[in-house]
């Protein structure tokens, strides 16, 4: 078994498709025969809800076995992994207490590297081909932890003027993080929630293609109500409706990501 690759999905702009993309790429990679661990790094519990129903997600959130507890105790995260209903796909669930994670980290020695340290035994076990981390829509100490624990960051961007507006802050933040995590790579930008009937998509594409040294994935994800229905049913789109357009798009994106070195 090869080396485990850690990829996080981050963008301080809320609602840009981070959790949707993390979940569906995670499932997509399992369809390519990969073993995947997903980590829900957000108090909104959206990634957890993409695999389990509300009752189960709240049970994990209130238990001793969720990301918040693992980070607070600076524990080996191997003991916090749960199997999802899907083969080859595991999860470390989140907790609403993640809202106070910044406070927990504040007084800790080498606080930017705590997630990295807690994840090292999971990584070193090489059980997983990929570890995918869903970040919250913030830029602070916790997201810095997520980036320092990752080999690569993928930035989902919504094809709207305000979707593009916040990207400057994200890139500045990444530059800061690279000072303490020089090996962190920008995997690329994935354009989400595209309405091809609107001209603005062309503008988005042109603006993003002008950015130097930034890959924009060839696959973009169009608006599809199937995504909302799959989330209402706590399932990735490919498991919920394999024949849908967004299932095909997320499968293509998963292939693109799997091809990247
Ligand atoms: N391709 C799509 N078609 C239709 N709706 C979508 C699509 N992608 C995402 N959505 C919807 O957009 C909303 C935001 O998506 P998502 O939660 O993945 O973004 P996020 O970046 O994780 O948000 P947050 O910043 O709050 O964590 C959700 O309600 C989701 O159902
Ligand atoms: Mg989210």
Coordinates of C-alpha atoms and ligand atoms in Angstrom, one line a residue:
X1 CA 0.0 0.0 0.0
X2 CA 1.3 3.5 -1.0
X3 CA 1.7 6.6 1.0
X4 CA -1.4 8.3 2.5
X5 CA -2.2 11.6 0.9
X6 CA -4.0 14.3 3.0
X7 CA -6.2 16.8 1.2
X8 CA -8.3 19.5 2.8
X9 CA -11.2 21.5 1.3
X10 CA -11.0 25.1 2.4
X11 CA -12.3 28.5 1.6
X12 CA -13.3 31.2 4.0
X13 CA -16.3 32.0 1.9
X14 CA -19.3 30.2 3.4
X15 CA -21.4 28.0 1.2
X16 CA -18.9 27.5 -1.6
X17 CA -19.3 23.8 -1.7
X18 CA -16.5 22.6 0.6
X19 CA -18.5 19.9 2.4
X20 CA -20.4 18.8 -0.7
X21 CA -17.2 18.4 -2.6
X22 CA -15.3 16.7 0.2
X23 CA -18.1 14.2 0.7
X24 CA -18.6 13.4 -3.0
X25 CA -14.9 13.3 -3.9
X26 CA -14.4 11.0 -0.9
X27 CA -17.1 8.6 -2.2
X28 CA -15.9 9.0 -5.8
X29 CA -12.4 7.9 -4.7
X30 CA -13.8 4.7 -3.1
X31 CA -15.3 4.0 -6.5
X32 CA -11.8 4.1 -7.9
X33 CA -10.8 1.4 -5.4
X34 CA -9.2 3.8 -2.9
X35 CA -9.5 3.5 0.9
X36 CA -10.7 6.9 2.2
X37 CA -10.9 8.5 5.6
X38 CA -12.9 11.8 5.8
X39 CA -12.6 14.2 8.8
X40 CA -15.4 16.6 9.7
X41 CA -13.6 19.7 10.9
X42 CA -16.6 21.9 11.2
X43 CA -19.1 22.4 14.0
X44 CA -21.9 22.5 11.4
X45 CA -21.5 18.7 11.1
X46 CA -22.3 18.8 7.4
X47 CA -19.8 16.2 6.3
X48 CA -21.0 13.8 9.0
X49 CA -24.6 14.4 7.9
X50 CA -23.6 13.5 4.3
X51 CA -23.1 9.9 5.5
X52 CA -25.2 9.5 8.6
X53 CA -28.7 10.6 9.7
X54 CA -29.2 13.4 12.2
X55 CA -29.8 11.0 15.2
X56 CA -26.5 9.2 14.6
X57 CA -24.6 12.4 13.9
X58 CA -25.9 14.0 17.2
X59 CA -25.0 10.8 19.0
X60 CA -21.4 11.0 17.8
X61 CA -21.3 14.7 18.6
X62 CA -22.4 14.0 22.2
X63 CA -20.1 11.0 22.6
X64 CA -16.5 10.8 23.7
X65 CA -15.4 9.8 20.2
X66 CA -15.4 12.8 18.0
X67 CA -12.8 15.2 16.6
X68 CA -13.3 17.8 19.3
X69 CA -12.5 15.3 22.1
X70 CA -9.5 13.8 20.2
X71 CA -8.0 17.3 19.6
X72 CA -8.7 18.5 23.2
X73 CA -7.0 15.4 24.6
X74 CA -4.3 15.5 21.9
X75 CA -5.0 11.8 21.3
X76 CA -4.1 9.5 18.5
X77 CA -7.1 9.9 16.2
X78 CA -7.1 6.2 15.2
X79 CA -9.4 5.6 18.1
X80 CA -12.0 8.1 16.8
X81 CA -12.7 6.6 13.4
X82 CA -16.1 5.1 12.6
X83 CA -17.1 3.1 9.5
X84 CA -19.6 4.7 7.2
X85 CA -22.3 2.6 5.5
X86 CA -20.1 2.7 2.4
X87 CA -17.3 0.3 1.7
X88 CA -13.8 1.8 1.9
X89 CA -15.2 5.1 3.4
X90 CA -14.6 6.0 7.1
X91 CA -15.2 9.1 9.1
X92 CA -14.0 11.0 12.1
X93 CA -17.2 12.8 13.1
X94 CA -17.4 16.3 14.4
X95 CA -19.1 18.0 17.4
X96 CA -20.9 21.3 17.9
X97 CA -18.3 21.9 20.5
X98 CA -15.8 22.6 17.6
X99 CA -17.1 26.1 18.0
X100 CA -14.7 26.5 21.0
X101 CA -11.7 24.7 19.4
X102 CA -9.8 28.0 18.9
X103 CA -10.0 28.5 22.7
X104 CA -8.8 24.9 23.4
X105 CA -5.8 25.4 21.1
X106 CA -4.9 28.9 22.4
X107 CA -2.7 27.9 25.3
X108 CA -1.2 24.8 23.7
X109 CA 2.5 24.3 22.9
X110 CA 3.0 24.3 19.1
X111 CA -0.7 24.9 18.6
X112 CA -0.6 25.0 14.8
X113 CA 0.6 21.4 14.6
X114 CA -1.8 19.6 17.0
X115 CA -4.1 18.1 14.3
X116 CA -1.0 17.0 12.3
X117 CA 0.5 15.3 15.4
X118 CA -2.8 13.6 16.3
X119 CA -3.2 12.3 12.7
X120 CA 0.4 11.0 12.4
X121 CA -0.4 7.5 13.6
X122 CA -3.3 7.2 11.2
X123 CA -1.1 8.4 8.4
X124 CA 1.8 6.2 9.3
X125 CA -0.5 3.1 9.4
X126 CA -1.0 3.6 5.6
X127 CA -4.5 2.0 5.9
X128 CA -5.9 4.9 3.8
X129 CA -5.0 6.1 0.4
X130 CA -6.6 9.4 1.1
X131 CA -7.5 11.4 4.2
X132 CA -9.9 14.3 3.2
X133 CA -10.6 17.1 5.7
X134 CA -13.6 19.4 5.5
X135 CA -12.7 22.9 6.9
X136 CA -15.1 25.4 8.3
X137 CA -15.6 28.8 6.6
X138 CA -13.1 30.7 8.6
X139 CA -9.4 31.6 8.6
X140 CA -7.8 31.2 12.0
X141 CA -5.9 28.9 14.2
X142 CA -8.0 25.8 13.6
X143 CA -8.0 26.2 9.8
X144 CA -4.2 26.7 10.1
X145 CA -4.1 23.4 11.9
X146 CA -6.1 21.7 9.1
X147 CA -3.7 23.2 6.5
X148 CA -0.6 22.2 8.4
X149 CA -1.9 18.6 8.6
X150 CA -2.5 18.5 4.8
X151 CA -0.3 17.8 1.8
X152 CA -2.7 19.7 -0.4
X153 CA -5.5 22.1 -0.3
X154 CA -8.4 22.2 -2.8
X155 CA -10.4 25.4 -2.9
X156 CA -14.1 25.1 -4.0
X157 CA -15.2 28.4 -5.4
X158 CA -18.8 29.3 -6.3
X159 CA -19.2 30.9 -9.7
X160 CA -20.5 34.3 -8.4
X161 CA -18.9 37.8 -8.0
X162 CA -18.8 37.4 -4.2
X163 CA -17.5 33.9 -4.6
X164 CA -14.4 35.3 -6.3
X165 CA -14.2 38.3 -4.0
X166 CA -13.0 36.4 -0.9
X167 CA -10.3 34.5 -2.8
X168 CA -7.6 37.2 -2.2
X169 CA -7.9 36.7 1.6
X170 CA -7.6 32.9 1.1
X171 CA -4.4 33.2 -0.9
X172 CA -2.9 35.6 1.6
X173 CA -3.7 33.2 4.4
X174 CA -2.1 30.3 2.4
X175 CA 1.1 32.3 2.0
X176 CA 1.2 32.8 5.8
X177 CA 0.6 29.1 6.4
X178 CA 3.3 28.2 3.9
X179 CA 5.9 29.9 6.2
X180 CA 5.3 27.2 8.8
X181 CA 4.2 24.4 6.4
X182 CA 6.4 24.9 3.4
X183 CA 5.4 21.6 1.8
X184 CA 1.7 22.5 1.6
X185 CA 0.6 22.5 -2.1
X186 CA -2.4 24.1 -3.7
X187 CA -4.1 21.2 -5.5
X188 CA -6.4 23.5 -7.3
X189 CA -9.6 25.4 -7.6
X190 CA -12.8 23.6 -8.3
X191 CA -15.7 25.7 -9.6
X192 CA -19.0 24.7 -8.0
X193 CA -22.7 25.5 -8.3
X194 CA -22.3 26.6 -11.9
X195 CA -25.4 27.8 -13.8
X196 CA -24.2 27.4 -17.4
X197 CA -27.2 29.5 -18.6
X198 CA -25.5 32.5 -17.0
X199 CA -22.7 34.4 -18.7
X200 CA -21.0 34.9 -15.4
X201 CA -19.6 31.4 -15.5
X202 CA -17.4 32.4 -18.5
X203 CA -16.2 35.5 -16.5
X204 CA -15.4 33.3 -13.5
X205 CA -13.4 30.9 -15.7
X206 CA -11.5 33.7 -17.3
X207 CA -10.7 35.4 -14.0
X208 CA -9.5 32.2 -12.5
X209 CA -7.4 31.2 -15.5
X210 CA -5.5 34.5 -15.2
X211 CA -4.1 33.5 -11.8
X212 CA -0.5 32.4 -12.0
X213 CA 0.5 29.0 -10.8
X214 CA -3.0 28.1 -9.9
X215 CA -4.6 25.0 -11.4
X216 CA -8.3 25.2 -12.1
X217 CA -9.8 21.7 -12.4
X218 CA -11.2 20.9 -15.9
X219 CA -14.3 19.4 -14.2
X220 CA -16.7 21.9 -12.8
X221 CA -19.9 21.1 -10.8
X222 CA -23.2 22.5 -12.1
X223 CA -26.2 23.4 -10.0
X224 CA -28.3 20.2 -9.5
X225 CA -31.2 19.8 -7.1
X226 CA -30.1 16.1 -6.8
X227 CA -27.3 17.3 -4.6
X228 CA -29.9 18.7 -2.1
X229 CA -32.0 15.6 -2.2
X230 CA -28.9 13.4 -1.6
X231 CA -28.0 15.5 1.4
X232 CA -31.6 15.3 2.6
X233 CA -31.1 11.5 2.5
X234 CA -27.7 11.6 4.2
X235 CA -26.0 10.0 1.1
X236 CA -23.4 11.0 -1.4
X237 CA -24.9 11.8 -4.8
X238 CA -23.3 8.8 -6.5
X239 CA -24.9 6.5 -3.9
X240 CA -28.2 8.3 -4.0
X241 CA -28.7 8.8 -7.8
X242 CA -25.8 7.4 -9.8
X243 CA -27.5 8.4 -13.1
X244 CA -27.6 12.1 -12.2
X245 CA -25.5 14.8 -13.8
X246 CA -23.7 15.8 -10.6
X247 CA -22.9 12.2 -9.8
X248 CA -21.1 12.0 -13.2
X249 CA -19.4 15.4 -12.6
X250 CA -18.2 14.4 -9.1
X251 CA -16.9 11.1 -10.5
X252 CA -14.9 13.0 -13.2
X253 CA -13.5 15.4 -10.5
X254 CA -12.5 12.4 -8.4
X255 CA -10.6 10.9 -11.3
X256 CA -8.8 14.2 -12.0
X257 CA -7.8 14.4 -8.3
X258 CA -6.7 10.8 -8.2
X259 CA -4.5 11.4 -11.3
X260 CA -2.6 14.3 -9.6
X261 CA 0.7 13.4 -8.1
Ligands
LIG1 N1 -23.9 21.5 -7.3 C1 -24.9 21.9 -6.4 N2 -26.1 22.1 -6.8 C2 -27.1 22.5 -5.9 N3 -26.8 22.8 -4.7 C3 -25.6 22.7 -4.2 C4 -24.5 22.2 -5.0 N4 -23.4 22.2 -4.3 C5 -23.7 22.6 -3.1 N5 -25.0 22.9 -3.0 C6 -25.8 23.4 -1.8 O1 -25.1 24.7 -1.4 C7 -25.1 24.8 -0.1 C8 -23.6 25.0 0.4 O2 -22.9 23.9 0.0 P1 -21.8 23.3 1.1 O3 -22.5 23.1 2.4 O4 -21.2 22.1 0.5 O5 -20.8 24.5 1.2 P2 -19.7 24.8 2.3 O6 -18.6 25.6 1.6 O7 -19.3 23.5 2.9 O8 -20.5 25.7 3.3 P3 -19.9 26.2 4.7 O9 -19.0 27.3 4.4 O10 -21.2 26.7 5.5 O11 -19.2 25.1 5.4 C9 -25.7 23.5 0.5 O12 -27.0 23.8 0.9 C10 -25.7 22.5 -0.6 O13 -26.8 21.6 -0.6
LIG2 MG1 -19.2 23.1 5.0

